[in-house]
Amino acid sequence: MRNDPLPKMKPVEDVLLVVDVQYDFMPGGALAVANGDEVVPVINRLARAFSHVVLTQDWHPRSHVSFAANHAGREPFEMMTLPYGEQVLWPVHCVQDTPGAALHRDLHVPHARLVVRKGHHGHVDSYSAFLEADRATPTGLAGYLRDVGAKHVWIAGLATDYCVAWSALDARAAGFEVSVIEDACRAIDLNGSLGRAWEEMSAAGVARVRANDIKETA
Ligand code: VGL
Ligand code: ZN
């Protein structure tokens, strides 16, 4: 249904980054985010205001180091020290080419130009769409966004306190203006992670906005 379409935003400079709208993060999924499905219609509507949209997909090998099942005696949601730092051990999720790794079928962003798959290296996680968790291996997204003339990255999706927050912080560090659209995101909130994520984003100069605040800038 298309009534009252949002005005198109300035092309090129404003990019909408839609993070991990995949079945394993939906209610009933392997790493379910409470009410994660509620972001889908909000993002569909928002995306009409952007001429440039990039999607991300969490995309792990089954042997991935972030899966508790790959560490004898470990349970999901425990912490583990890995060579690159502290890692949450997750349930097996978003295994490459499985139904749980697919984008939600009701996500309608036909004009999305790029899908960044992340977390594909077996020995390092990647919450961020920009930099893997070793904080050294780039995904290439910052270079892509610079090449196409992007200045402001608007972020929506799952989960607010992990992949959205890490992507927002790295986008700032890469020199972009960044806004996180809070009602187009939902959180995992593990041991206070959501409050910490908003504090870190705010300290880094990430704007916290709502979908209805987004107006034409052209
Ligand atoms: C995510 C935990 C593990 C996310 C991905 O998309 O926020 N969280 N993998
Ligand atoms: Zn993951």
Short mmCIF file of N, CA, C and O in Angstrom, two decimals, residues 27-160:
data_model
loop_
_atom_site.label_atom_id
_atom_site.label_comp_id
_atom_site.label_asym_id
_atom_site.label_seq_id
_atom_site.Cartn_x
_atom_site.Cartn_y
_atom_site.Cartn_z
N PRO A 27 11.25 -13.25 16.19
CA PRO A 27 10.64 -14.12 17.20
C PRO A 27 10.56 -15.56 16.66
O PRO A 27 10.19 -15.75 15.51
N GLY A 28 10.98 -16.53 17.47
CA GLY A 28 11.01 -17.93 17.03
C GLY A 28 12.32 -18.31 16.37
O GLY A 28 12.58 -19.49 16.13
N GLY A 29 13.18 -17.35 16.08
CA GLY A 29 14.46 -17.62 15.42
C GLY A 29 15.52 -18.09 16.43
O GLY A 29 15.30 -18.07 17.63
N ALA A 30 16.67 -18.50 15.90
CA ALA A 30 17.72 -19.09 16.72
C ALA A 30 18.30 -18.09 17.73
O ALA A 30 18.71 -18.46 18.82
N LEU A 31 18.33 -16.83 17.37
CA LEU A 31 18.83 -15.78 18.28
C LEU A 31 17.79 -14.66 18.25
O LEU A 31 18.02 -13.55 17.76
N ALA A 32 16.62 -15.00 18.78
CA ALA A 32 15.45 -14.12 18.62
C ALA A 32 15.65 -12.81 19.36
O ALA A 32 16.10 -12.77 20.50
N VAL A 33 15.30 -11.73 18.69
CA VAL A 33 15.27 -10.40 19.27
C VAL A 33 13.80 -10.09 19.54
O VAL A 33 12.98 -10.19 18.62
N ALA A 34 13.46 -9.74 20.78
CA ALA A 34 12.05 -9.49 21.11
C ALA A 34 11.46 -8.46 20.17
O ALA A 34 12.04 -7.38 19.97
N ASN A 35 10.32 -8.78 19.59
CA ASN A 35 9.62 -7.87 18.66
C ASN A 35 10.45 -7.46 17.44
O ASN A 35 10.19 -6.43 16.83
N GLY A 36 11.42 -8.29 17.10
CA GLY A 36 12.29 -7.96 15.97
C GLY A 36 11.53 -7.79 14.67
O GLY A 36 11.92 -7.00 13.81
N ASP A 37 10.41 -8.50 14.54
CA ASP A 37 9.63 -8.41 13.30
C ASP A 37 8.96 -7.05 13.13
O ASP A 37 8.60 -6.66 12.02
N GLU A 38 8.82 -6.31 14.24
CA GLU A 38 8.15 -5.00 14.15
C GLU A 38 8.93 -3.98 13.34
O GLU A 38 8.38 -2.97 12.91
N VAL A 39 10.22 -4.23 13.13
CA VAL A 39 11.00 -3.24 12.37
C VAL A 39 10.71 -3.31 10.87
O VAL A 39 10.97 -2.35 10.14
N VAL A 40 10.16 -4.43 10.42
CA VAL A 40 10.03 -4.64 8.96
C VAL A 40 9.15 -3.57 8.29
O VAL A 40 9.60 -2.91 7.35
N PRO A 41 7.91 -3.35 8.76
CA PRO A 41 7.10 -2.32 8.09
C PRO A 41 7.67 -0.91 8.25
O PRO A 41 7.54 -0.08 7.35
N VAL A 42 8.31 -0.64 9.37
CA VAL A 42 8.91 0.68 9.59
C VAL A 42 10.03 0.90 8.57
O VAL A 42 10.14 1.97 7.95
N ILE A 43 10.86 -0.12 8.39
CA ILE A 43 11.98 0.00 7.44
C ILE A 43 11.45 0.09 6.01
O ILE A 43 11.96 0.88 5.20
N ASN A 44 10.42 -0.68 5.68
CA ASN A 44 9.87 -0.60 4.31
C ASN A 44 9.43 0.82 3.99
O ASN A 44 9.65 1.33 2.89
N ARG A 45 8.80 1.46 4.97
CA ARG A 45 8.30 2.82 4.73
C ARG A 45 9.48 3.80 4.64
O ARG A 45 9.53 4.63 3.74
N LEU A 46 10.40 3.68 5.60
CA LEU A 46 11.58 4.55 5.61
C LEU A 46 12.37 4.47 4.32
O LEU A 46 12.84 5.49 3.80
N ALA A 47 12.51 3.25 3.81
CA ALA A 47 13.39 3.03 2.66
C ALA A 47 12.91 3.81 1.44
O ALA A 47 13.70 4.14 0.56
N ARG A 48 11.61 4.12 1.42
CA ARG A 48 11.08 4.89 0.28
C ARG A 48 11.59 6.32 0.28
O ARG A 48 11.52 7.01 -0.74
N ALA A 49 12.11 6.78 1.42
CA ALA A 49 12.64 8.14 1.49
C ALA A 49 14.11 8.21 1.06
O ALA A 49 14.67 9.29 0.99
N PHE A 50 14.70 7.06 0.82
CA PHE A 50 16.13 7.04 0.49
C PHE A 50 16.33 6.48 -0.91
O PHE A 50 15.80 5.41 -1.24
N SER A 51 17.11 7.18 -1.69
CA SER A 51 17.41 6.62 -3.02
C SER A 51 18.57 5.63 -2.93
O SER A 51 18.80 4.86 -3.85
N HIS A 52 19.28 5.65 -1.81
CA HIS A 52 20.44 4.77 -1.68
C HIS A 52 20.32 3.95 -0.39
O HIS A 52 20.38 4.51 0.71
N VAL A 53 20.13 2.65 -0.55
CA VAL A 53 19.99 1.76 0.60
C VAL A 53 21.00 0.62 0.49
O VAL A 53 21.20 0.06 -0.59
N VAL A 54 21.63 0.31 1.63
CA VAL A 54 22.56 -0.82 1.73
C VAL A 54 22.02 -1.77 2.80
O VAL A 54 21.57 -1.32 3.86
N LEU A 55 22.03 -3.06 2.53
CA LEU A 55 21.57 -4.05 3.50
C LEU A 55 22.77 -4.81 4.06
O LEU A 55 23.78 -4.97 3.36
N THR A 56 22.65 -5.32 5.29
CA THR A 56 23.67 -6.25 5.76
C THR A 56 23.02 -7.58 6.12
O THR A 56 21.82 -7.65 6.39
N GLN A 57 23.84 -8.60 6.10
CA GLN A 57 23.40 -9.96 6.40
C GLN A 57 24.49 -10.62 7.25
O GLN A 57 25.65 -10.71 6.80
N ASP A 58 24.13 -11.05 8.45
CA ASP A 58 25.03 -11.83 9.30
C ASP A 58 25.17 -13.19 8.61
O ASP A 58 24.16 -13.80 8.25
N TRP A 59 26.40 -13.66 8.42
CA TRP A 59 26.60 -14.75 7.46
C TRP A 59 27.78 -15.62 7.90
O TRP A 59 28.92 -15.43 7.47
N HIS A 60 27.49 -16.55 8.84
CA HIS A 60 28.57 -17.30 9.50
C HIS A 60 28.76 -18.71 8.93
O HIS A 60 27.77 -19.40 8.63
N PRO A 61 30.02 -19.17 8.89
CA PRO A 61 30.23 -20.61 8.65
C PRO A 61 29.75 -21.39 9.89
O PRO A 61 29.75 -20.84 11.00
N ARG A 62 29.35 -22.64 9.70
CA ARG A 62 28.83 -23.42 10.84
C ARG A 62 29.89 -23.60 11.92
O ARG A 62 29.56 -23.77 13.10
N SER A 63 31.15 -23.52 11.56
CA SER A 63 32.25 -23.69 12.53
C SER A 63 32.59 -22.38 13.25
O SER A 63 33.64 -22.28 13.87
N HIS A 64 31.72 -21.38 13.17
CA HIS A 64 32.10 -20.03 13.62
C HIS A 64 32.46 -19.98 15.11
O HIS A 64 31.79 -20.58 15.95
N VAL A 65 33.50 -19.20 15.40
CA VAL A 65 34.04 -19.08 16.76
C VAL A 65 33.05 -18.46 17.74
O VAL A 65 33.16 -18.67 18.95
N SER A 66 32.03 -17.73 17.26
CA SER A 66 31.09 -17.09 18.17
C SER A 66 29.99 -18.03 18.65
O SER A 66 29.18 -17.65 19.50
N PHE A 67 29.96 -19.26 18.14
CA PHE A 67 28.89 -20.18 18.52
C PHE A 67 29.30 -20.98 19.75
O PHE A 67 30.32 -21.69 19.73
N ALA A 68 28.51 -20.91 20.83
CA ALA A 68 28.81 -21.69 22.04
C ALA A 68 28.97 -23.17 21.71
O ALA A 68 29.83 -23.86 22.28
N ALA A 69 28.19 -23.66 20.77
CA ALA A 69 28.22 -25.09 20.41
C ALA A 69 29.58 -25.54 19.89
O ALA A 69 29.88 -26.74 19.90
N ASN A 70 30.41 -24.58 19.47
CA ASN A 70 31.74 -24.93 18.96
C ASN A 70 32.81 -24.90 20.05
O ASN A 70 34.00 -25.03 19.74
N HIS A 71 32.38 -24.75 21.32
CA HIS A 71 33.33 -24.73 22.45
C HIS A 71 32.81 -25.70 23.50
O HIS A 71 31.75 -25.46 24.09
N ALA A 72 33.57 -26.78 23.73
CA ALA A 72 33.11 -27.82 24.65
C ALA A 72 32.78 -27.22 26.01
O ALA A 72 33.54 -26.41 26.55
N GLY A 73 31.62 -27.59 26.55
CA GLY A 73 31.25 -27.19 27.90
C GLY A 73 30.76 -25.75 28.01
O GLY A 73 30.47 -25.28 29.11
N ARG A 74 30.63 -25.04 26.90
CA ARG A 74 30.17 -23.64 26.97
C ARG A 74 28.71 -23.54 26.59
O ARG A 74 28.21 -24.30 25.78
N GLU A 75 28.03 -22.56 27.19
CA GLU A 75 26.60 -22.33 26.96
C GLU A 75 26.41 -20.99 26.25
O GLU A 75 27.19 -20.05 26.46
N PRO A 76 25.33 -20.88 25.49
CA PRO A 76 25.03 -19.58 24.87
C PRO A 76 24.91 -18.47 25.91
O PRO A 76 24.44 -18.71 27.03
N PHE A 77 25.34 -17.30 25.56
CA PHE A 77 25.28 -16.04 26.32
C PHE A 77 26.37 -15.94 27.39
O PHE A 77 26.42 -14.95 28.11
N GLU A 78 27.26 -16.96 27.49
CA GLU A 78 28.46 -16.80 28.32
C GLU A 78 29.47 -15.93 27.58
O GLU A 78 29.44 -15.83 26.35
N MET A 79 30.42 -15.38 28.34
CA MET A 79 31.53 -14.64 27.72
C MET A 79 32.72 -15.59 27.56
O MET A 79 32.90 -16.51 28.36
N MET A 80 33.52 -15.33 26.56
CA MET A 80 34.75 -16.11 26.37
C MET A 80 35.85 -15.17 25.88
O MET A 80 35.60 -14.29 25.07
N THR A 81 37.07 -15.37 26.39
CA THR A 81 38.18 -14.55 25.94
C THR A 81 38.80 -15.20 24.70
O THR A 81 39.22 -16.35 24.74
N LEU A 82 38.82 -14.44 23.62
CA LEU A 82 39.41 -14.93 22.37
C LEU A 82 40.63 -14.06 22.07
O LEU A 82 40.82 -13.01 22.70
N PRO A 83 41.46 -14.46 21.12
CA PRO A 83 42.70 -13.69 20.86
C PRO A 83 42.43 -12.21 20.58
O PRO A 83 43.26 -11.35 20.89
N TYR A 84 41.27 -11.87 20.03
CA TYR A 84 40.99 -10.46 19.71
C TYR A 84 40.19 -9.74 20.79
O TYR A 84 39.89 -8.56 20.67
N GLY A 85 39.82 -10.46 21.87
CA GLY A 85 39.10 -9.79 22.95
C GLY A 85 37.97 -10.64 23.50
O GLY A 85 37.88 -11.84 23.25
N GLU A 86 37.09 -9.98 24.28
CA GLU A 86 35.96 -10.67 24.91
C GLU A 86 34.86 -10.88 23.88
O GLU A 86 34.47 -9.96 23.17
N GLN A 87 34.34 -12.10 23.84
CA GLN A 87 33.32 -12.45 22.85
C GLN A 87 32.12 -13.06 23.57
O GLN A 87 32.29 -13.94 24.41
N VAL A 88 30.92 -12.59 23.27
CA VAL A 88 29.71 -13.30 23.74
C VAL A 88 29.59 -14.57 22.92
O VAL A 88 29.77 -14.55 21.70
N LEU A 89 29.30 -15.68 23.60
CA LEU A 89 29.04 -16.93 22.87
C LEU A 89 27.55 -17.01 22.55
O LEU A 89 26.71 -16.94 23.46
N TRP A 90 27.24 -17.13 21.29
CA TRP A 90 25.84 -17.07 20.83
C TRP A 90 25.32 -18.45 20.48
O TRP A 90 26.10 -19.36 20.18
N PRO A 91 23.99 -18.59 20.48
CA PRO A 91 23.44 -19.80 19.87
C PRO A 91 23.84 -19.83 18.39
O PRO A 91 24.12 -18.77 17.81
N VAL A 92 23.86 -21.01 17.80
CA VAL A 92 24.15 -21.12 16.37
C VAL A 92 23.10 -20.30 15.62
O VAL A 92 21.90 -20.48 15.82
N HIS A 93 23.54 -19.35 14.80
CA HIS A 93 22.59 -18.47 14.08
C HIS A 93 23.19 -18.03 12.76
O HIS A 93 24.41 -17.98 12.59
N CYS A 94 22.32 -17.68 11.84
CA CYS A 94 22.71 -17.11 10.54
C CYS A 94 23.85 -17.89 9.88
O CYS A 94 24.84 -17.30 9.43
N VAL A 95 23.67 -19.21 9.86
CA VAL A 95 24.65 -20.04 9.15
C VAL A 95 24.43 -19.84 7.65
O VAL A 95 23.30 -19.84 7.17
N GLN A 96 25.54 -19.65 6.95
CA GLN A 96 25.51 -19.33 5.51
C GLN A 96 24.56 -20.26 4.76
O GLN A 96 24.64 -21.47 4.89
N ASP A 97 23.68 -19.65 3.98
CA ASP A 97 22.82 -20.40 3.07
C ASP A 97 21.78 -21.28 3.78
O ASP A 97 21.35 -22.29 3.23
N THR A 98 21.42 -20.93 5.01
CA THR A 98 20.33 -21.64 5.70
C THR A 98 19.12 -20.70 5.75
O THR A 98 19.26 -19.47 5.61
N PRO A 99 17.91 -21.26 5.98
CA PRO A 99 16.72 -20.40 6.02
C PRO A 99 16.81 -19.30 7.09
O PRO A 99 16.32 -18.19 6.88
N GLY A 100 17.47 -19.59 8.22
CA GLY A 100 17.58 -18.59 9.28
C GLY A 100 18.44 -17.40 8.90
O GLY A 100 18.33 -16.33 9.49
N ALA A 101 19.28 -17.58 7.89
CA ALA A 101 20.15 -16.48 7.46
C ALA A 101 19.50 -15.63 6.39
O ALA A 101 20.04 -14.58 6.01
N ALA A 102 18.35 -16.07 5.89
CA ALA A 102 17.69 -15.32 4.81
C ALA A 102 17.12 -14.01 5.35
O ALA A 102 16.71 -13.92 6.52
N LEU A 103 17.06 -13.02 4.47
CA LEU A 103 16.39 -11.77 4.83
C LEU A 103 14.89 -12.03 4.93
O LEU A 103 14.36 -12.88 4.21
N HIS A 104 14.21 -11.30 5.81
CA HIS A 104 12.77 -11.49 6.00
C HIS A 104 12.04 -11.26 4.68
O HIS A 104 12.32 -10.29 3.96
N ARG A 105 11.12 -12.16 4.37
CA ARG A 105 10.49 -12.07 3.03
C ARG A 105 9.61 -10.83 2.89
O ARG A 105 9.29 -10.43 1.77
N ASP A 106 9.20 -10.24 4.00
CA ASP A 106 8.36 -9.04 3.92
C ASP A 106 9.18 -7.75 3.87
O ASP A 106 8.60 -6.66 3.83
N LEU A 107 10.50 -7.89 3.89
CA LEU A 107 11.34 -6.70 3.72
C LEU A 107 11.30 -6.33 2.24
O LEU A 107 11.73 -7.12 1.39
N HIS A 108 10.77 -5.16 1.94
CA HIS A 108 10.63 -4.76 0.53
C HIS A 108 11.47 -3.52 0.27
O HIS A 108 11.03 -2.39 0.50
N VAL A 109 12.69 -3.77 -0.15
CA VAL A 109 13.60 -2.67 -0.49
C VAL A 109 14.21 -3.01 -1.85
O VAL A 109 15.40 -3.31 -1.96
N PRO A 110 13.37 -2.96 -2.89
CA PRO A 110 13.84 -3.43 -4.20
C PRO A 110 15.01 -2.63 -4.74
O PRO A 110 15.80 -3.14 -5.53
N HIS A 111 15.14 -1.37 -4.28
CA HIS A 111 16.20 -0.52 -4.82
C HIS A 111 17.49 -0.60 -4.02
O HIS A 111 18.42 0.15 -4.30
N ALA A 112 17.57 -1.48 -3.02
CA ALA A 112 18.82 -1.64 -2.27
C ALA A 112 19.93 -2.01 -3.25
O ALA A 112 19.74 -2.85 -4.12
N ARG A 113 21.09 -1.35 -3.10
CA ARG A 113 22.13 -1.52 -4.11
C ARG A 113 23.17 -2.56 -3.74
O ARG A 113 23.86 -3.09 -4.60
N LEU A 114 23.33 -2.77 -2.43
CA LEU A 114 24.46 -3.59 -1.99
C LEU A 114 24.02 -4.38 -0.77
O LEU A 114 23.32 -3.85 0.09
N VAL A 115 24.42 -5.64 -0.71
CA VAL A 115 24.24 -6.44 0.51
C VAL A 115 25.62 -6.79 1.02
O VAL A 115 26.40 -7.42 0.30
N VAL A 116 25.93 -6.34 2.23
CA VAL A 116 27.22 -6.65 2.84
C VAL A 116 27.03 -7.86 3.74
O VAL A 116 26.25 -7.82 4.68
N ARG A 117 27.73 -8.95 3.43
CA ARG A 117 27.69 -10.12 4.31
C ARG A 117 28.89 -10.05 5.24
O ARG A 117 30.01 -9.74 4.82
N LYS A 118 28.62 -10.32 6.52
CA LYS A 118 29.68 -10.14 7.52
C LYS A 118 29.68 -11.31 8.49
O LYS A 118 28.66 -11.97 8.67
N GLY A 119 30.84 -11.53 9.12
CA GLY A 119 30.97 -12.65 10.05
C GLY A 119 31.33 -13.94 9.33
O GLY A 119 31.13 -15.03 9.86
N HIS A 120 31.86 -13.80 8.12
CA HIS A 120 32.15 -14.99 7.31
C HIS A 120 33.49 -15.61 7.61
O HIS A 120 33.77 -16.73 7.20
N HIS A 121 34.37 -14.88 8.34
CA HIS A 121 35.64 -15.49 8.75
C HIS A 121 35.39 -16.35 9.99
O HIS A 121 34.82 -15.87 10.97
N GLY A 122 35.86 -17.60 9.96
CA GLY A 122 35.56 -18.54 11.04
C GLY A 122 36.08 -18.12 12.39
O GLY A 122 35.46 -18.42 13.42
N HIS A 123 37.19 -17.38 12.43
CA HIS A 123 37.85 -17.13 13.71
C HIS A 123 37.65 -15.74 14.27
O HIS A 123 38.27 -15.37 15.27
N VAL A 124 36.81 -14.95 13.63
CA VAL A 124 36.55 -13.61 14.17
C VAL A 124 35.10 -13.24 13.88
O VAL A 124 34.57 -13.51 12.81
N ASP A 125 34.45 -12.65 14.90
CA ASP A 125 33.07 -12.22 14.70
C ASP A 125 33.07 -10.86 14.01
O ASP A 125 34.12 -10.21 13.88
N SER A 126 31.92 -10.43 13.54
CA SER A 126 31.81 -9.08 12.99
C SER A 126 30.40 -8.56 13.24
O SER A 126 29.49 -8.80 12.47
N TYR A 127 30.22 -7.85 14.36
CA TYR A 127 28.94 -7.20 14.59
C TYR A 127 28.80 -6.02 13.62
O TYR A 127 27.74 -5.74 13.11
N SER A 128 29.93 -5.35 13.43
CA SER A 128 29.93 -4.12 12.65
C SER A 128 29.90 -4.41 11.15
O SER A 128 30.55 -5.35 10.68
N ALA A 129 29.20 -3.57 10.43
CA ALA A 129 29.18 -3.67 8.97
C ALA A 129 30.45 -3.09 8.36
O ALA A 129 30.66 -3.19 7.15
N PHE A 130 31.30 -2.47 9.19
CA PHE A 130 32.50 -1.80 8.69
C PHE A 130 33.80 -2.53 9.00
O PHE A 130 34.70 -2.58 8.18
N LEU A 131 33.91 -3.03 10.24
CA LEU A 131 35.17 -3.57 10.73
C LEU A 131 34.89 -4.82 11.55
O LEU A 131 34.01 -4.80 12.41
N GLU A 132 35.64 -5.88 11.30
CA GLU A 132 35.42 -7.11 12.06
C GLU A 132 35.90 -6.93 13.50
O GLU A 132 36.53 -5.92 13.84
N ALA A 133 35.56 -7.90 14.35
CA ALA A 133 35.77 -7.74 15.79
C ALA A 133 37.24 -7.74 16.19
O ALA A 133 37.59 -7.40 17.32
N ASP A 134 38.15 -8.09 15.27
CA ASP A 134 39.57 -7.91 15.56
C ASP A 134 39.95 -6.44 15.48
O ASP A 134 41.06 -6.05 15.78
N ARG A 135 38.97 -5.59 15.06
CA ARG A 135 39.12 -4.14 14.91
C ARG A 135 40.17 -3.78 13.86
O ARG A 135 40.71 -2.66 13.88
N ALA A 136 40.49 -4.72 12.99
CA ALA A 136 41.54 -4.48 12.00
C ALA A 136 41.11 -4.83 10.58
O ALA A 136 41.63 -4.26 9.63
N THR A 137 40.20 -5.78 10.41
CA THR A 137 39.85 -6.26 9.08
C THR A 137 38.63 -5.51 8.57
O THR A 137 37.53 -5.66 9.10
N PRO A 138 38.81 -4.67 7.54
CA PRO A 138 37.66 -3.93 7.02
C PRO A 138 36.77 -4.82 6.14
O PRO A 138 37.25 -5.74 5.50
N THR A 139 35.48 -4.49 6.11
CA THR A 139 34.57 -5.19 5.19
C THR A 139 34.59 -4.56 3.81
O THR A 139 34.09 -5.15 2.85
N GLY A 140 35.08 -3.32 3.73
CA GLY A 140 35.06 -2.59 2.46
C GLY A 140 33.93 -1.58 2.39
O GLY A 140 33.88 -0.76 1.46
N LEU A 141 33.01 -1.58 3.36
CA LEU A 141 31.84 -0.69 3.28
C LEU A 141 32.22 0.79 3.38
O LEU A 141 31.64 1.62 2.69
N ALA A 142 33.21 1.11 4.22
CA ALA A 142 33.60 2.54 4.34
C ALA A 142 34.12 3.05 3.01
O ALA A 142 33.76 4.15 2.58
N GLY A 143 34.93 2.25 2.34
CA GLY A 143 35.46 2.66 1.04
C GLY A 143 34.36 2.80 0.00
O GLY A 143 34.35 3.75 -0.78
N TYR A 144 33.43 1.86 0.03
CA TYR A 144 32.29 1.93 -0.91
C TYR A 144 31.51 3.22 -0.68
O TYR A 144 31.20 3.95 -1.62
N LEU A 145 31.19 3.51 0.58
CA LEU A 145 30.37 4.69 0.88
C LEU A 145 31.11 5.97 0.49
O LEU A 145 30.51 6.91 -0.04
N ARG A 146 32.41 6.01 0.74
CA ARG A 146 33.19 7.19 0.32
C ARG A 146 33.18 7.32 -1.20
O ARG A 146 32.98 8.41 -1.74
N ASP A 147 33.35 6.21 -1.89
CA ASP A 147 33.39 6.23 -3.36
C ASP A 147 32.11 6.78 -3.97
O ASP A 147 32.14 7.44 -5.00
N VAL A 148 30.97 6.46 -3.34
CA VAL A 148 29.70 6.91 -3.92
C VAL A 148 29.29 8.28 -3.38
O VAL A 148 28.22 8.78 -3.72
N GLY A 149 30.11 8.89 -2.54
CA GLY A 149 29.85 10.25 -2.08
C GLY A 149 28.96 10.35 -0.87
O GLY A 149 28.39 11.41 -0.59
N ALA A 150 28.81 9.26 -0.12
CA ALA A 150 27.96 9.29 1.08
C ALA A 150 28.58 10.19 2.16
O ALA A 150 29.80 10.23 2.32
N LYS A 151 27.68 10.90 2.87
CA LYS A 151 28.15 11.73 3.99
C LYS A 151 27.46 11.35 5.29
O LYS A 151 28.00 11.48 6.37
N HIS A 152 26.20 10.92 5.18
CA HIS A 152 25.38 10.67 6.37
C HIS A 152 24.80 9.26 6.28
O HIS A 152 24.11 8.93 5.31
N VAL A 153 25.12 8.44 7.26
CA VAL A 153 24.62 7.07 7.29
C VAL A 153 23.51 6.98 8.33
O VAL A 153 23.71 7.32 9.50
N TRP A 154 22.33 6.59 7.89
CA TRP A 154 21.15 6.42 8.74
C TRP A 154 20.99 4.92 8.97
O TRP A 154 20.97 4.15 8.01
N ILE A 155 20.86 4.49 10.25
CA ILE A 155 20.92 3.05 10.51
C ILE A 155 19.63 2.55 11.15
O ILE A 155 19.09 3.18 12.08
N ALA A 156 19.14 1.41 10.65
CA ALA A 156 17.95 0.74 11.17
C ALA A 156 18.24 -0.76 11.20
O ALA A 156 19.13 -1.23 10.51
N GLY A 157 17.47 -1.51 12.01
CA GLY A 157 17.58 -2.97 11.96
C GLY A 157 17.87 -3.60 13.31
O GLY A 157 17.50 -3.07 14.36
N LEU A 158 18.55 -4.73 13.28
CA LEU A 158 18.74 -5.58 14.46
C LEU A 158 20.23 -5.91 14.62
O LEU A 158 20.91 -6.13 13.62
N ALA A 159 20.70 -6.02 15.82
CA ALA A 159 20.04 -5.59 17.05
C ALA A 159 20.64 -4.26 17.47
O ALA A 159 21.84 -4.04 17.31
N THR A 160 19.84 -3.40 18.08
CA THR A 160 20.29 -2.05 18.46
C THR A 160 21.63 -2.07 19.19
O THR A 160 22.50 -1.25 18.94
#
